[in-house]
């Protein structure tokens, strides 16, 4: 069973529909843009699915915070919320984007 970590700022809307999936990525193939602070476009939500290893998901908004993810785990990312990902050793992660 997958643990679903869902901060109140990152609850996937019921009407959200998936439109694109990227990955899987490992520590060597995770794009630099995901490691750097970035935001999803307006109306776009993301669901990060960690299937192997561990990651640090960092909220770079005014609330801040760090999610220490260990597989299996999922985390929902709301539109326009600044964030980045840091690898903690070997991992495999996929990101699915949703429109709401």
Coordinates of N, CA and C in Angstrom, one line a residue:
X1 N 0.8 -1.2 0.0 CA 0.0 0.0 0.0 C 0.9 1.2 0.0
X2 N 0.5 2.2 -0.8 CA 1.3 3.5 -0.9 C 0.9 4.5 0.1
X3 N 1.8 5.1 0.8 CA 1.5 6.1 1.8 C 1.2 7.4 1.0
X4 N 0.1 8.1 1.3 CA -0.2 9.3 0.6 C 0.0 10.5 1.6
X5 N 1.0 11.3 1.3 CA 1.3 12.4 2.1 C 0.6 13.6 1.4
X6 N -0.2 14.3 2.1 CA -1.0 15.3 1.4 C -1.1 16.5 2.4
X7 N -0.3 17.5 2.2 CA -0.4 18.7 3.0 C -1.7 19.4 2.5
X8 N -2.3 20.2 3.4 CA -3.6 20.9 3.0 C -3.4 21.8 1.8
X9 N -2.1 22.3 1.6 CA -1.9 23.1 0.4 C -1.8 22.3 -0.8
X10 N -1.8 20.9 -0.7 CA -1.6 20.1 -1.8 C -2.6 18.9 -1.9
X11 N -3.8 19.2 -1.7 CA -4.9 18.2 -1.9 C -5.4 18.2 -3.3
X12 N -5.3 17.1 -4.0 CA -5.7 17.0 -5.4 C -7.2 17.2 -5.5
X13 N -7.7 18.1 -6.3 CA -9.1 18.3 -6.5 C -9.8 17.1 -7.0
X14 N -11.0 16.8 -6.6 CA -11.8 15.6 -7.0 C -11.9 15.6 -8.6
X15 N -12.1 16.7 -9.2 CA -12.3 16.8 -10.6 C -11.0 16.8 -11.5
X16 N -9.9 16.7 -10.8 CA -8.6 16.7 -11.6 C -8.4 15.5 -12.5
X17 N -8.0 15.8 -13.7 CA -7.7 14.7 -14.7 C -6.3 14.7 -15.1
X18 N -5.6 13.5 -15.1 CA -4.2 13.4 -15.5 C -4.1 13.8 -17.0
X19 N -3.0 14.5 -17.3 CA -2.7 14.8 -18.7 C -1.3 14.5 -19.2
X20 N -0.4 14.3 -18.2 CA 1.0 14.0 -18.7 C 1.8 13.3 -17.5
X21 N 2.6 12.4 -17.8 CA 3.5 11.7 -16.8 C 4.9 11.8 -17.3
X22 N 5.8 12.2 -16.4 CA 7.3 12.2 -16.8 C 8.0 11.3 -15.8
X23 N 9.1 10.7 -16.3 CA 9.9 9.8 -15.6 C 9.5 8.4 -16.1
X24 N 10.0 7.4 -15.4 CA 10.7 7.4 -14.1 C 12.1 8.0 -14.2
X25 N 12.5 8.7 -13.1 CA 13.8 9.3 -13.0 C 14.5 8.6 -11.8
X26 N 15.8 8.5 -12.0 CA 16.7 8.1 -10.8 C 17.6 9.2 -10.5
X27 N 18.5 9.0 -9.6 CA 19.4 10.1 -9.1 C 20.2 10.7 -10.2
X28 N 20.6 9.9 -11.2 CA 21.4 10.4 -12.3 C 20.6 11.1 -13.4
X29 N 19.3 10.8 -13.5 CA 18.5 11.3 -14.6 C 17.4 12.4 -14.1
X30 N 17.4 12.7 -12.9 CA 16.4 13.7 -12.4 C 16.8 15.1 -13.0
X31 N 15.9 15.7 -13.8 CA 16.2 16.9 -14.4 C 16.6 18.0 -13.4
X32 N 17.5 18.9 -13.8 CA 18.0 20.0 -13.0 C 16.8 20.9 -12.6
X33 N 15.9 21.1 -13.5 CA 14.7 22.0 -13.2 C 13.9 21.5 -12.1
X34 N 13.9 20.2 -11.8 CA 13.1 19.6 -10.7 C 13.9 19.8 -9.4
X35 N 15.2 19.8 -9.5 CA 16.1 20.0 -8.4 C 16.1 21.5 -7.9
X36 N 15.9 22.4 -8.9 CA 15.9 23.8 -8.6 C 14.5 24.3 -8.2
X37 N 14.4 25.4 -7.5 CA 13.1 25.9 -7.1 C 12.2 26.2 -8.4
X38 N 11.0 25.7 -8.4 CA 10.1 25.9 -9.5 C 8.7 25.9 -9.1
X39 N 7.7 26.2 -10.0 CA 6.3 26.2 -9.7 C 5.6 25.5 -10.9
X40 N 4.4 24.9 -10.6 CA 3.6 24.4 -11.6 C 2.7 25.6 -12.1
X41 N 2.3 25.5 -13.4 CA 1.5 26.6 -14.0 C 0.1 26.6 -13.3
X42 N -0.6 27.8 -13.5 CA -1.9 27.9 -13.0 C -2.8 26.8 -13.5
X43 N -3.6 26.2 -12.6 CA -4.5 25.1 -13.0 C -3.9 23.7 -13.1
X44 N -2.6 23.6 -12.9 CA -1.9 22.3 -13.0 C -1.5 21.8 -11.6
X45 N -1.8 20.6 -11.4 CA -1.4 19.9 -10.1 C -0.4 18.8 -10.4
X46 N 0.4 18.5 -9.5 CA 1.4 17.4 -9.7 C 1.2 16.3 -8.7
X47 N 1.5 15.1 -9.0 CA 1.5 14.0 -8.0 C 2.8 13.3 -8.2
X48 N 3.7 13.4 -7.2 CA 5.0 12.8 -7.2 C 4.8 11.4 -6.6
X49 N 5.3 10.4 -7.3 CA 5.2 9.0 -6.9 C 6.6 8.5 -6.7
X50 N 7.0 8.2 -5.5 CA 8.3 7.7 -5.2 C 8.2 6.2 -5.0
X51 N 8.8 5.4 -5.9 CA 8.6 3.9 -5.9 C 9.8 3.2 -5.3
X52 N 11.0 3.9 -5.3 CA 12.2 3.3 -4.7 C 13.0 4.3 -4.0
X53 N 13.6 4.0 -2.9 CA 14.6 4.9 -2.2 C 13.9 6.0 -1.4
X54 N 14.6 7.1 -1.3 CA 14.2 8.3 -0.5 C 14.5 9.6 -1.2
X55 N 13.7 10.6 -0.9 CA 13.8 11.9 -1.4 C 13.4 12.9 -0.3
X56 N 13.9 14.2 -0.5 CA 13.5 15.3 0.3 C 12.7 16.2 -0.6
X57 N 11.4 16.5 -0.3 CA 10.6 17.4 -1.0 C 10.6 18.7 -0.2
X58 N 11.0 19.8 -0.8 CA 11.1 21.0 0.0 C 10.1 22.0 -0.5
X59 N 9.2 22.5 0.4 CA 8.3 23.6 0.1 C 9.0 24.9 0.2
X60 N 9.1 25.6 -0.9 CA 9.8 26.9 -0.9 C 8.9 28.1 -0.8
X61 N 7.6 27.9 -0.3 CA 6.7 29.0 -0.2 C 6.8 29.6 1.2
X62 N 5.9 30.5 1.5 CA 6.0 31.2 2.8 C 5.8 30.3 4.0
X63 N 5.0 29.2 3.8 CA 4.8 28.3 4.9 C 6.1 27.4 5.1
X64 N 6.7 27.1 4.0 CA 8.0 26.3 4.1 C 7.8 24.9 4.6
X65 N 8.9 24.2 4.8 CA 8.8 22.8 5.3 C 9.5 21.8 4.4
X66 N 9.8 20.7 4.9 CA 10.4 19.6 4.2 C 9.7 18.3 4.4
X67 N 9.4 17.6 3.4 CA 8.8 16.2 3.5 C 9.9 15.2 3.2
X68 N 10.2 14.4 4.2 CA 11.2 13.3 4.0 C 10.4 12.1 3.5
X69 N 10.5 11.8 2.2 CA 9.7 10.7 1.6 C 10.6 9.4 1.5
X70 N 10.0 8.3 1.9 CA 10.6 7.0 1.7 C 9.6 6.1 1.0
X71 N 10.1 5.5 -0.1 CA 9.2 4.6 -0.9 C 8.5 3.5 -0.1
X72 N 7.3 3.2 -0.5 CA 6.5 3.9 -1.5 C 5.8 5.1 -0.9
X73 N 5.7 6.2 -1.6 CA 5.1 7.4 -1.1 C 4.6 8.2 -2.3
X74 N 3.5 9.0 -2.1 CA 3.0 10.0 -3.1 C 2.9 11.3 -2.4
X75 N 3.0 12.4 -3.1 CA 2.9 13.7 -2.6 C 2.2 14.6 -3.7
X76 N 1.2 15.3 -3.3 CA 0.4 16.1 -4.2 C 1.0 17.6 -4.1
X77 N 1.2 18.2 -5.3 CA 1.8 19.5 -5.4 C 0.8 20.4 -6.1
X78 N 0.3 21.5 -5.4 CA -0.6 22.4 -6.0 C 0.0 23.4 -7.0
X79 N -0.9 24.0 -7.8 CA -0.4 25.0 -8.8 C 0.3 26.2 -8.1
X80 N 1.3 26.6 -8.8 CA 2.0 27.9 -8.4 C 2.6 27.9 -7.0
X81 N 2.9 26.8 -6.4 CA 3.5 26.7 -5.1 C 5.0 26.4 -5.3
X82 N 5.9 27.3 -4.9 CA 7.3 27.0 -5.2 C 7.8 25.8 -4.3
X83 N 8.6 25.0 -5.0 CA 9.1 23.8 -4.4 C 10.4 23.3 -5.1
X84 N 11.1 22.3 -4.5 CA 12.1 21.6 -5.3 C 12.3 20.3 -4.6
X85 N 13.1 19.4 -5.3 CA 13.3 18.0 -4.8 C 14.8 17.8 -4.6
X86 N 15.2 17.1 -3.6 CA 16.6 16.8 -3.3 C 16.7 15.3 -3.1
X87 N 17.6 14.6 -3.8 CA 17.8 13.2 -3.7 C 18.6 12.8 -2.5
X88 N 18.2 11.7 -1.9 CA 18.9 11.1 -0.7 C 19.4 9.7 -1.1
X89 N 20.4 9.6 -1.9 CA 20.9 8.3 -2.4 C 20.0 7.8 -3.5
X90 N 20.1 6.5 -3.8 CA 19.3 6.0 -5.0 C 17.8 6.1 -4.8
X91 N 17.1 6.4 -5.8 CA 15.6 6.5 -5.8 C 15.1 6.4 -7.2
X92 N 13.8 6.1 -7.3 CA 13.0 6.2 -8.5 C 11.8 7.0 -8.3
X93 N 11.5 8.0 -9.2 CA 10.4 8.8 -9.0 C 9.7 9.1 -10.3
X94 N 8.4 9.2 -10.3 CA 7.6 9.6 -11.5 C 6.7 10.7 -11.1
X95 N 6.4 11.7 -12.0 CA 5.5 12.8 -11.7 C 4.4 12.8 -12.7
X96 N 3.2 12.8 -12.2 CA 2.0 12.9 -13.1 C 1.4 14.3 -12.9
X97 N 1.0 14.9 -14.0 CA 0.4 16.3 -14.0 C -1.1 16.1 -14.2
X98 N -1.8 16.9 -13.5 CA -3.3 16.9 -13.6 C -3.8 18.3 -13.9
X99 N -4.9 18.4 -14.6 CA -5.6 19.7 -14.8 C -6.9 19.7 -14.0
X100 N -7.1 20.9 -13.4 CA -8.4 21.0 -12.6 C -9.1 22.3 -12.9

